[in-house]
mmCIF file of C-alpha atoms and ligand atoms in Angstrom:
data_model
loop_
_atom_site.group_PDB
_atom_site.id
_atom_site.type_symbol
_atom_site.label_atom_id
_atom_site.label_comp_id
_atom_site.label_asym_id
_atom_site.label_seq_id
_atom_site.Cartn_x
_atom_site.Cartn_y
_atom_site.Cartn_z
ATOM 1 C CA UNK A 1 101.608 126.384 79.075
ATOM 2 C CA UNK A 2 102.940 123.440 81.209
ATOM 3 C CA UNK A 3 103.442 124.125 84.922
ATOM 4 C CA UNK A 4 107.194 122.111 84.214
ATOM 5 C CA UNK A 5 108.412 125.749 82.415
ATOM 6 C CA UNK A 6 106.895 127.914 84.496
ATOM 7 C CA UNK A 7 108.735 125.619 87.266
ATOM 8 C CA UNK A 8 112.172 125.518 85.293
ATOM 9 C CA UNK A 9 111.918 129.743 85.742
ATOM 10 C CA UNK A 10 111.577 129.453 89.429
ATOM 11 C CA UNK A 11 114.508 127.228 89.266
ATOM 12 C CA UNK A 12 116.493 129.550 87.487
ATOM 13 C CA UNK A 13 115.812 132.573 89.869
ATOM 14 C CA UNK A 14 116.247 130.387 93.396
ATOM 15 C CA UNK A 15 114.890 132.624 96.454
ATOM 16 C CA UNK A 16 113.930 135.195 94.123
ATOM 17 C CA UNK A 17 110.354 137.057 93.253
ATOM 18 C CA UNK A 18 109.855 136.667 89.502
ATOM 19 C CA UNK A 19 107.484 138.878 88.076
ATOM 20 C CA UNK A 20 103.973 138.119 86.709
ATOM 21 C CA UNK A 21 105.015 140.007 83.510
ATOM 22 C CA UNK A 22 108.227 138.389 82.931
ATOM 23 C CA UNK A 23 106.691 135.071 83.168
ATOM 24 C CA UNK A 24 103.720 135.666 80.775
ATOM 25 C CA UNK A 25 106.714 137.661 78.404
ATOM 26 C CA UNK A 26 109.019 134.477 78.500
ATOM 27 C CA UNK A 27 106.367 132.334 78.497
ATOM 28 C CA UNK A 28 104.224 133.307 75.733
ATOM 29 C CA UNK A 29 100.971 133.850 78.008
ATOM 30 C CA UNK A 30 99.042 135.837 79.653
ATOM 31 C CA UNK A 31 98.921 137.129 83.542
ATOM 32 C CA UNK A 32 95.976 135.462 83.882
ATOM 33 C CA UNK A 33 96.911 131.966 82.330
ATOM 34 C CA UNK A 34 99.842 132.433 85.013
ATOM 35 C CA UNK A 35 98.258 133.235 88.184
ATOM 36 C CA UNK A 36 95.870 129.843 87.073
ATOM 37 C CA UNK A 37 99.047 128.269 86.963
ATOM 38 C CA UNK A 38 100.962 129.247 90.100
ATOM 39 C CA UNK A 39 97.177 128.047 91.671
ATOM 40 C CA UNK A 40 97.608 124.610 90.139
ATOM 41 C CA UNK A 41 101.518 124.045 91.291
ATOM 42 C CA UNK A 42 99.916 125.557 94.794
ATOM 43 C CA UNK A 43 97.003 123.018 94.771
ATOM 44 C CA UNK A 44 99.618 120.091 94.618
ATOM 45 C CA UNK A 45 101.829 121.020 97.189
ATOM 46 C CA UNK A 46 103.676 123.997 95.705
ATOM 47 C CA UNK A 47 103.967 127.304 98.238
ATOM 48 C CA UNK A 48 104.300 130.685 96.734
ATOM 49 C CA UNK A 49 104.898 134.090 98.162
ATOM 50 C CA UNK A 50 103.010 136.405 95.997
ATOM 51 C CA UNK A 51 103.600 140.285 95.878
ATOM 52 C CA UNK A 52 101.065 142.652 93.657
ATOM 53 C CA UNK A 53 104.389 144.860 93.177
ATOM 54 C CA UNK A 54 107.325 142.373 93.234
ATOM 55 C CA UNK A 55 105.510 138.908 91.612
ATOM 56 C CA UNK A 56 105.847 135.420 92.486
ATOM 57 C CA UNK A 57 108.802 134.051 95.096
ATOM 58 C CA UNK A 58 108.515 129.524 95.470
ATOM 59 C CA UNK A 59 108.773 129.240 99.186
ATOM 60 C CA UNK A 60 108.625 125.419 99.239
ATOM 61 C CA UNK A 61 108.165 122.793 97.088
ATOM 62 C CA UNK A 62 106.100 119.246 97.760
ATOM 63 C CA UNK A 63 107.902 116.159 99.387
ATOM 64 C CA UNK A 64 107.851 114.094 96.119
ATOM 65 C CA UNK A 65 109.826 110.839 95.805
ATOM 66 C CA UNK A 66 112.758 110.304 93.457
ATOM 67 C CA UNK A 67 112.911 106.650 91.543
ATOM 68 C CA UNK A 68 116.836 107.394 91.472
ATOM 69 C CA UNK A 69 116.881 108.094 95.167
ATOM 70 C CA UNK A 70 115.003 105.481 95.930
ATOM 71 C CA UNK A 71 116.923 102.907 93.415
ATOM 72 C CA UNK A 72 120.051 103.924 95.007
ATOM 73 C CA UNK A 73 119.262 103.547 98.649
ATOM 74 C CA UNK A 74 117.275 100.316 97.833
ATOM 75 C CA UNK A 75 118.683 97.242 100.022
ATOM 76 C CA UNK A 76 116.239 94.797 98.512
ATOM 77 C CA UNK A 77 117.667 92.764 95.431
ATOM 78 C CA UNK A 78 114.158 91.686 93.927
ATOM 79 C CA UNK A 79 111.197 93.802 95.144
ATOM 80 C CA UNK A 80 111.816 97.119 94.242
ATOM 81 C CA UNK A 81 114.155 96.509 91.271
ATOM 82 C CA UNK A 82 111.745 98.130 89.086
ATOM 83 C CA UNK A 83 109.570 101.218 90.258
ATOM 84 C CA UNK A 84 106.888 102.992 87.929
ATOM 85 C CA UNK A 85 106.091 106.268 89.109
ATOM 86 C CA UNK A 86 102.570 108.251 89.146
ATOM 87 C CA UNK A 87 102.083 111.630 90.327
ATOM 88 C CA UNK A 88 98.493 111.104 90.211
ATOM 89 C CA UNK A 89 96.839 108.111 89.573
ATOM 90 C CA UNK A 90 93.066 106.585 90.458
ATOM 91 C CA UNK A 91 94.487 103.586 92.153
ATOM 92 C CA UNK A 92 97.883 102.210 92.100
ATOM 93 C CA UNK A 93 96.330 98.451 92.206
ATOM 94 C CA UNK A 94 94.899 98.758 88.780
ATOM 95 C CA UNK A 95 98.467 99.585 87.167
ATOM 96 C CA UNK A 96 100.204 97.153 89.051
ATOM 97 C CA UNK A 97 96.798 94.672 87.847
ATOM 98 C CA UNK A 98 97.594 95.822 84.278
ATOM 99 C CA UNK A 99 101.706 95.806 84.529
ATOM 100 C CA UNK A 100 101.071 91.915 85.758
ATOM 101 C CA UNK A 101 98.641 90.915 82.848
ATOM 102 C CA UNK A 102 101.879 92.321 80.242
ATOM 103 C CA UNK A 103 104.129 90.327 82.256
ATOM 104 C CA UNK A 104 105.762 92.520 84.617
ATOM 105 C CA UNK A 105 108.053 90.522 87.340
ATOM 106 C CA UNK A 106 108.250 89.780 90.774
ATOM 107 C CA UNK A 107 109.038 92.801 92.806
ATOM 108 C CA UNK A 108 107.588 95.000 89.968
ATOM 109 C CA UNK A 109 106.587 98.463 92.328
ATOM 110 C CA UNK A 110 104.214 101.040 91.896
ATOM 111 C CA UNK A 111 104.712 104.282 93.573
ATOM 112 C CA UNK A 112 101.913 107.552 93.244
ATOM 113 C CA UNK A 113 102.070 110.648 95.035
ATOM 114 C CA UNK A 114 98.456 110.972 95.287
ATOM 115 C CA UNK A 115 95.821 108.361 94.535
ATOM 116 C CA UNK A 116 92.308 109.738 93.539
ATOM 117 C CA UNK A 117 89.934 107.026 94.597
ATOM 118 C CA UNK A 118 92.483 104.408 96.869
ATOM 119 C CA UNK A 119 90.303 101.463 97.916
ATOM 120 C CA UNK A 120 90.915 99.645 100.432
ATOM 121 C CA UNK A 121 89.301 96.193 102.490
ATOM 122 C CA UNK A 122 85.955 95.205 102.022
ATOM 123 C CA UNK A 123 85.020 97.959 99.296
ATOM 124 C CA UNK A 124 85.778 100.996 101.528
ATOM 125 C CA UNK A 125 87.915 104.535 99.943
ATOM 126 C CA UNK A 126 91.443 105.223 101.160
ATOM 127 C CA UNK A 127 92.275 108.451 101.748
ATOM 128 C CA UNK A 128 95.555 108.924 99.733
ATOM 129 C CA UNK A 129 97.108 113.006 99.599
ATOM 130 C CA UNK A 130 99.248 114.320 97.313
ATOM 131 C CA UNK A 131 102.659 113.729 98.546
ATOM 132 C CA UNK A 132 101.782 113.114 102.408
ATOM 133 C CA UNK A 133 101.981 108.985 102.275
ATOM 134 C CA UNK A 134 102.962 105.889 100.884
ATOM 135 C CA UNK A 135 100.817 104.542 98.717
ATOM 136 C CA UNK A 136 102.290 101.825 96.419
ATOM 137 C CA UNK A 137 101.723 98.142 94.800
ATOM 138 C CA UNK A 138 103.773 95.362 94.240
ATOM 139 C CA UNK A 139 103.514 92.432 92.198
ATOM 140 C CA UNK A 140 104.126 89.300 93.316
ATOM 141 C CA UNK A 141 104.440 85.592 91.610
ATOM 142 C CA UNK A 142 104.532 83.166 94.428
ATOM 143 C CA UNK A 143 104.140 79.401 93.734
ATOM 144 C CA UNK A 144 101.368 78.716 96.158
ATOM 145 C CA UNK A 145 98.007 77.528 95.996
ATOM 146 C CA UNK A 146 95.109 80.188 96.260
ATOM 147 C CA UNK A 147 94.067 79.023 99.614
ATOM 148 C CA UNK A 148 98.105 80.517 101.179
ATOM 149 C CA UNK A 149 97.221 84.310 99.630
ATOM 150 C CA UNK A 150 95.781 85.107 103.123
ATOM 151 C CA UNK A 151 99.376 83.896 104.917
ATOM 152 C CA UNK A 152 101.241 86.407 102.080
ATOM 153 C CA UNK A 153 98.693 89.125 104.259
ATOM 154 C CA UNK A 154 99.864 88.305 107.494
ATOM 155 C CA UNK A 155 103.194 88.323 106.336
ATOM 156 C CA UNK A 156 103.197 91.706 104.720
ATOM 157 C CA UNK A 157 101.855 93.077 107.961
ATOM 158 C CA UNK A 158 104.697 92.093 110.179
ATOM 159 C CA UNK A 159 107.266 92.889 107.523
ATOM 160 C CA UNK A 160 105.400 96.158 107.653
ATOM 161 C CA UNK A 161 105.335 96.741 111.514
ATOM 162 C CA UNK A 162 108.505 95.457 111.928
ATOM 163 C CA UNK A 163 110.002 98.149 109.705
ATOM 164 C CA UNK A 164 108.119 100.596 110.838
ATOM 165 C CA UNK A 165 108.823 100.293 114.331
ATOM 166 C CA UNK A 166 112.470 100.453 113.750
ATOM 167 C CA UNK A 167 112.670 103.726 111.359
ATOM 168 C CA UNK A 168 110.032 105.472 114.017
ATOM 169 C CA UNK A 169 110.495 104.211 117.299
ATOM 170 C CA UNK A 170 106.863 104.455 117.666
ATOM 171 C CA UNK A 171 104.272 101.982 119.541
ATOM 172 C CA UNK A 172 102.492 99.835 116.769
ATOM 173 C CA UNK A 173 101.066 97.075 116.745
ATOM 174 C CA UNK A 174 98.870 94.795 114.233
ATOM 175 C CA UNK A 175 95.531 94.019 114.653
ATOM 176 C CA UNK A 176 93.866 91.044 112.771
ATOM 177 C CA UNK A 177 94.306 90.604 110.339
ATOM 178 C CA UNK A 178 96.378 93.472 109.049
ATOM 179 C CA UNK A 179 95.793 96.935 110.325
ATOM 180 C CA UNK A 180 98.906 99.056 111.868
ATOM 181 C CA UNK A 181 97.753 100.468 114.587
ATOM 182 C CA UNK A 182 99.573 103.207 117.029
ATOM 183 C CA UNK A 183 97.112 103.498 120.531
ATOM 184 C CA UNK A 184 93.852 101.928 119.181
ATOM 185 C CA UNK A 185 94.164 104.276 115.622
ATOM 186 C CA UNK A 186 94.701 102.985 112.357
ATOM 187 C CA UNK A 187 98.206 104.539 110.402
ATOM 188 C CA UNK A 188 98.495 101.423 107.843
ATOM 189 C CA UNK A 189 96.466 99.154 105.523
ATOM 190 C CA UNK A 190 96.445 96.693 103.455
ATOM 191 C CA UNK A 191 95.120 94.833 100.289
ATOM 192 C CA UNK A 192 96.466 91.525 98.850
ATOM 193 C CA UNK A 193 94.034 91.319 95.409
ATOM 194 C CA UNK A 194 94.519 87.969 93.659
ATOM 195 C CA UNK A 195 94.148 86.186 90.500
ATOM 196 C CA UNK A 196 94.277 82.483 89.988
ATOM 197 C CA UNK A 197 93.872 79.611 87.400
ATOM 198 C CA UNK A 198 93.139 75.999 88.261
ATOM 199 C CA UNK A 199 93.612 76.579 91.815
ATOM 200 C CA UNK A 200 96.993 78.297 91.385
ATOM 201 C CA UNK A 201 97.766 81.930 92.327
ATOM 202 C CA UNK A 202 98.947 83.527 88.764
ATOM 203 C CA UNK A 203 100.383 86.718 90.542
ATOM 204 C CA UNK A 204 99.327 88.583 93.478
ATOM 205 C CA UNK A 205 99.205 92.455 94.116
ATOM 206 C CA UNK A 206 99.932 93.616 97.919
ATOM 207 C CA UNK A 207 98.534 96.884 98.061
ATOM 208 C CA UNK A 208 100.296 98.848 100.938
ATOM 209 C CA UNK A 209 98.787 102.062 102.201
ATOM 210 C CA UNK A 210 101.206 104.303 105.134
ATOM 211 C CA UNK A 211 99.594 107.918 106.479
ATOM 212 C CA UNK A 212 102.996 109.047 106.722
ATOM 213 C CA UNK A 213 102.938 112.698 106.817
ATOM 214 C CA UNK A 214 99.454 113.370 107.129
ATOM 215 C CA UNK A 215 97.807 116.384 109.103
ATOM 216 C CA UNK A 216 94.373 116.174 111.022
ATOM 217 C CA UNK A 217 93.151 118.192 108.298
ATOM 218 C CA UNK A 218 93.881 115.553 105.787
ATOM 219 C CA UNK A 219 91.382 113.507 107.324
ATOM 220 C CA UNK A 220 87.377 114.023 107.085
ATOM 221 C CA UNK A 221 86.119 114.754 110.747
ATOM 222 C CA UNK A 222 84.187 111.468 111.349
ATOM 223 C CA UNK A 223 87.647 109.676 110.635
ATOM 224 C CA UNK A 224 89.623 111.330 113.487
ATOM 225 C CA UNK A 225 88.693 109.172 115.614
ATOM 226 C CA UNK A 226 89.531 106.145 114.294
ATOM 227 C CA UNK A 227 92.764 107.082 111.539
ATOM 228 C CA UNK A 228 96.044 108.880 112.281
ATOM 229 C CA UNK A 229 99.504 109.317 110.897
ATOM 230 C CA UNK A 230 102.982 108.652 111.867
ATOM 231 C CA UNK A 231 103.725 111.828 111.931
ATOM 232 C CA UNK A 232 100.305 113.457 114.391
ATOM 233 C CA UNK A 233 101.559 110.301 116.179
ATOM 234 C CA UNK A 234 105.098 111.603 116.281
ATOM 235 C CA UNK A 235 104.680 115.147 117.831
ATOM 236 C CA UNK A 236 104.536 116.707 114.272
ATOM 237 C CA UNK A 237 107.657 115.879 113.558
ATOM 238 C CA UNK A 238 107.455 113.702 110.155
ATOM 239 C CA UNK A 239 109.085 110.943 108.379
ATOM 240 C CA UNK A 240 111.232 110.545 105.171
ATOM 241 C CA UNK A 241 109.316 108.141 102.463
ATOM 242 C CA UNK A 242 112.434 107.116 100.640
ATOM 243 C CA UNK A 243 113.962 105.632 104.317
ATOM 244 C CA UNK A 244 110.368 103.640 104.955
ATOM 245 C CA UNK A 245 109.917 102.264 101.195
ATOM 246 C CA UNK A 246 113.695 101.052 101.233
ATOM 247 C CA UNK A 247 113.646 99.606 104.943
ATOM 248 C CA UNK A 248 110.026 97.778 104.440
ATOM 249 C CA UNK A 249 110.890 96.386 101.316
ATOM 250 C CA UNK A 250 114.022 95.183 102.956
ATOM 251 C CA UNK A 251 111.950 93.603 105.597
ATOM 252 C CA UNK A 252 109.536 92.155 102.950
ATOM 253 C CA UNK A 253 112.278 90.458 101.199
ATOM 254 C CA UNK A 254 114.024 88.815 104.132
ATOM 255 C CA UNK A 255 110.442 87.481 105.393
ATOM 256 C CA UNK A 256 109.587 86.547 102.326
ATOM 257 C CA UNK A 257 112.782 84.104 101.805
ATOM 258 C CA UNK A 258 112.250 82.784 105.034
ATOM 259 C CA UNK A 259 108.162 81.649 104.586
ATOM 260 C CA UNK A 260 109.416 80.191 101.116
ATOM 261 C CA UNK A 261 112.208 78.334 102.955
ATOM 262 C CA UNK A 262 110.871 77.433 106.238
ATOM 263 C CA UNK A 263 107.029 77.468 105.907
ATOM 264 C CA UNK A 264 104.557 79.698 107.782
ATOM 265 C CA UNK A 265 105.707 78.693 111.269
ATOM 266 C CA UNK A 266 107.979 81.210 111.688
ATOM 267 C CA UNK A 267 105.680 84.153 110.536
ATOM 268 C CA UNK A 268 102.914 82.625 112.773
ATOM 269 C CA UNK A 269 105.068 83.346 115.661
ATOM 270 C CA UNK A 270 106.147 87.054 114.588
ATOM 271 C CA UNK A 271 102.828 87.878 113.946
ATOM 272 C CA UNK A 272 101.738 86.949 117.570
ATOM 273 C CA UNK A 273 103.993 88.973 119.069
ATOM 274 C CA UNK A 274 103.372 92.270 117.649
ATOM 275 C CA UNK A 275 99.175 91.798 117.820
ATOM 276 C CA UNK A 276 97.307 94.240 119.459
ATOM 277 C CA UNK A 277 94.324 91.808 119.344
ATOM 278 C CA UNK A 278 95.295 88.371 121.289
ATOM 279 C CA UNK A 279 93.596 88.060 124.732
ATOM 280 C CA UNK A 280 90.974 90.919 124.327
ATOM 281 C CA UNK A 281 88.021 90.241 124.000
ATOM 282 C CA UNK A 282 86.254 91.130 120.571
ATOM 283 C CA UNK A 283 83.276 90.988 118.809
ATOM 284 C CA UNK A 284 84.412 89.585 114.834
ATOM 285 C CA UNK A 285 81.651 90.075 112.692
ATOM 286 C CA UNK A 286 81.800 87.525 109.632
ATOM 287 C CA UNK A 287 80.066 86.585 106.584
ATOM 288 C CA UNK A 288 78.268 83.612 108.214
ATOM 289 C CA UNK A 289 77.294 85.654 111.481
ATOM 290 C CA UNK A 290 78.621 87.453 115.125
ATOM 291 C CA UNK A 291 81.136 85.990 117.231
ATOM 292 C CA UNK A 292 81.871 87.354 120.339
ATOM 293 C CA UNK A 293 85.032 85.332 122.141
ATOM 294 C CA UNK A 294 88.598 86.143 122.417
ATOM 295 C CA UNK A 295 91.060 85.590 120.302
ATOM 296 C CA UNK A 296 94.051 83.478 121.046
ATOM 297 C CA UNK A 297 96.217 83.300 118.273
ATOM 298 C CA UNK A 298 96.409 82.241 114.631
ATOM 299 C CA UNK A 299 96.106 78.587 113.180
ATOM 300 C CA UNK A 300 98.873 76.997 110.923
ATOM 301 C CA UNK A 301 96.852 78.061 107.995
ATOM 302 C CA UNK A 302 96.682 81.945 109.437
ATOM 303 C CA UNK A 303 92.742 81.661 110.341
ATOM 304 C CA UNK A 304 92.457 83.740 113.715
ATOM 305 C CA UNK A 305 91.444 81.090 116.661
ATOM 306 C CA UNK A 306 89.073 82.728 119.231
ATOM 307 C CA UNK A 307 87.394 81.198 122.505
ATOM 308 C CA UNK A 308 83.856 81.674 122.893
ATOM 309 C CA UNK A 309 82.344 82.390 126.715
ATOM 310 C CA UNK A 310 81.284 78.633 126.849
ATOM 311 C CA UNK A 311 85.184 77.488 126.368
ATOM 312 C CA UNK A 312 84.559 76.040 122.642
ATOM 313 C CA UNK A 313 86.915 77.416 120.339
ATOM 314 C CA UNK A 314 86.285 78.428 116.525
ATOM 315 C CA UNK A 315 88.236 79.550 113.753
ATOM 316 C CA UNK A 316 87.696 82.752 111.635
ATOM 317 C CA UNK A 317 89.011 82.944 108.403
ATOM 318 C CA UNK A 318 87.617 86.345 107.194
ATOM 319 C CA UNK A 319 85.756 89.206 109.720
ATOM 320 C CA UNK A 320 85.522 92.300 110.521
ATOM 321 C CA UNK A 321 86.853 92.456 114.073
ATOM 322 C CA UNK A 322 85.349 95.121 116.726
ATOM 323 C CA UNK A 323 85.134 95.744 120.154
ATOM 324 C CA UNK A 324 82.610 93.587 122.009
ATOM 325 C CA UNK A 325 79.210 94.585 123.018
ATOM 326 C CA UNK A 326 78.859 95.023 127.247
HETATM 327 C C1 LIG B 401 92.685 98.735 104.149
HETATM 328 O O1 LIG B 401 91.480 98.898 103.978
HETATM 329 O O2 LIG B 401 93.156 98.732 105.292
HETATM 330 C C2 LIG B 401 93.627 98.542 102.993
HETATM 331 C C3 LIG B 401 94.110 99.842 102.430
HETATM 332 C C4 LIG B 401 95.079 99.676 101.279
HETATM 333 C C5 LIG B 401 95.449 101.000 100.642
HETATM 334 C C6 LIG B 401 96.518 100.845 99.607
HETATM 335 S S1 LIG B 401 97.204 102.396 99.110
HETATM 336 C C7 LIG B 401 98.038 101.623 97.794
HETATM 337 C C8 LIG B 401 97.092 100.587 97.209
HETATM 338 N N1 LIG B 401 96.223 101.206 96.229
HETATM 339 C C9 LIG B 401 94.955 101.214 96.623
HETATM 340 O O3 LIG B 401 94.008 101.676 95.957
HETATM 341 N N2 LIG B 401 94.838 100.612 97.809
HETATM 342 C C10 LIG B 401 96.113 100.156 98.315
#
């Protein structure tokens, strides 16, 4: 039995308990093979009122995201033309990978609901809920060399804040080189993977994680105090998926036209002025060894500049950046 016709009978009875018997009559199954059922639809996001005597009553169903909803509020003309949707997929960078090796185009989108082993920077998991976030990939084809991939970063990560800020009205801020952070906490990542030939970037994939509508209990404990969501950060209150994908990829696209027209310049100095991590002191931990210094701002090429105590400056192209040791 598929979980769709046991849905479609819900559907037909709105508001209304529907017996266990005259589901497993209609359906062809037994009360057992239901109850297993209504436990899989409630194990995704589905809420059921069950009564011994009356049946089964759907309370509520998940938050899940419409491609026609989406398509029609879409204010982007390239990225986001074309969305694939997953319900459940391992990670949505390895279909966009795959869409891009059959040719897929620029602004080719992949959307799941829930994402069963995310990954994010530097090898770590992403934790990536059935319905509660964004989690999505989009192709890109720019015409750069490989050495701009880490500017296409930056640039997702203001187009990101930027959008964010406006549909939430909430305090973020970036901190090198792309985490969204609201009051020290992380509620955004993401994850440019590349492939190139002969020095040339074939296509890109931004990977963009958002803990939307997350609840502490989303989280594992040791995370709490480092991760939240938009919408612990927001009272409780939560946010509408369709109105973020549509603004940010708005954003994106606007950014995006402007870097291609008028260089990295422009995004240098957007960047800048939503960091969280310019004039603090930090410790950046990098392949080739510890820096402690402060950072004061970001190259032409997007490396982060940071002064070390004895005045000398140096420039980090890839770290991990902490808090400095006292
Ligand atoms: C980070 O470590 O900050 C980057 C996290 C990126 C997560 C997103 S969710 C959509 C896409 N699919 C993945 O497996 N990862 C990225």
């Amino acid at each position: 039995m598929s979980t769709n016709r046991l849905l479609e009978l819900f559907e037909q009875n709105p508001g209304e308990y529907v017996s266990g018997e005259l589901i497993s009559q209609q359906l062809g199954v037994s009360r057992t093979a239901v109850w297993k059922q209504i436990k899989k639809l409630e194990s995704i996001g589905y809420q059921f009122d069950a009564s011994r005597r009356l049946g089964y009553k759907l309370i509520s169903s998940p938050d899940t995201l419409s491609v026609p909803e989406l398509l029609s509020q879409m204010k982007s003309k390239i990225f986001g033309s074309s969305i694939h949707w997953f319900e459940s997929v391992d990670s949505t960078q390895n279909i966009a990978q795959k869409l891009a090796e059959e040719g897929a185009p620029e602004g080719t989108l992949v959307i799941a609901e829930q994402q069963q082993n995310g990954r994010g920077r530097m090898g770590r998991g992403w934790v990536s809920p059935q319905g509660k976030g964004i989690w999505m990939s989009m192709i890109l084809r720019p015409s750069t060399p490989i050495h701009f991939a880490p500017q296409l970063t930056l640039l997702t990560a203001v187009a990101l804040c930027r959008s964010l800020r406006r549909v939430t009205e909430l305090p973020i801020g970036i901190k090198w080189p792309n985490d969204l952070l609201i009051e020290g906490k992380k509620i955004s990542g993401i994850l440019l993977e590349s492939t190139a030939e002969d020095e040339r970037l074939r296509y890109v994939i931004a990977g963009i994680g958002i803990s939307v509508n997350l609840e502490k209990t989303d989280y594992p404990d040791e995370m709490l105090n480092k991760v939240t969501s938009l919408r612990i950060a927001n009272g409780g209150d939560g946010f509408d998926r369709t109105t973020i994908i549509t603004d940010f990829l708005h954003e994106w696209e606007q950014l995006y036209l402007l870097y291609c027209e008028k260089g990295f310049g422009p995004i240098i100095t957007l960047w800048e002025a939503l960091s969280v991590s310019l004039n603090q002191p930090a410790r950046l931990i990098t392949p080739q060894g510890t820096i402690d210094g402060v950072p004061i701002g970001l190259d032409a090429s997007g490396a982060l500049t940071v002064r070390k105590e004895d005045g000398s400056t140096v420039i980090v192209f890839s770290a991990e950046m902490g808090e400095p040791v006292r």
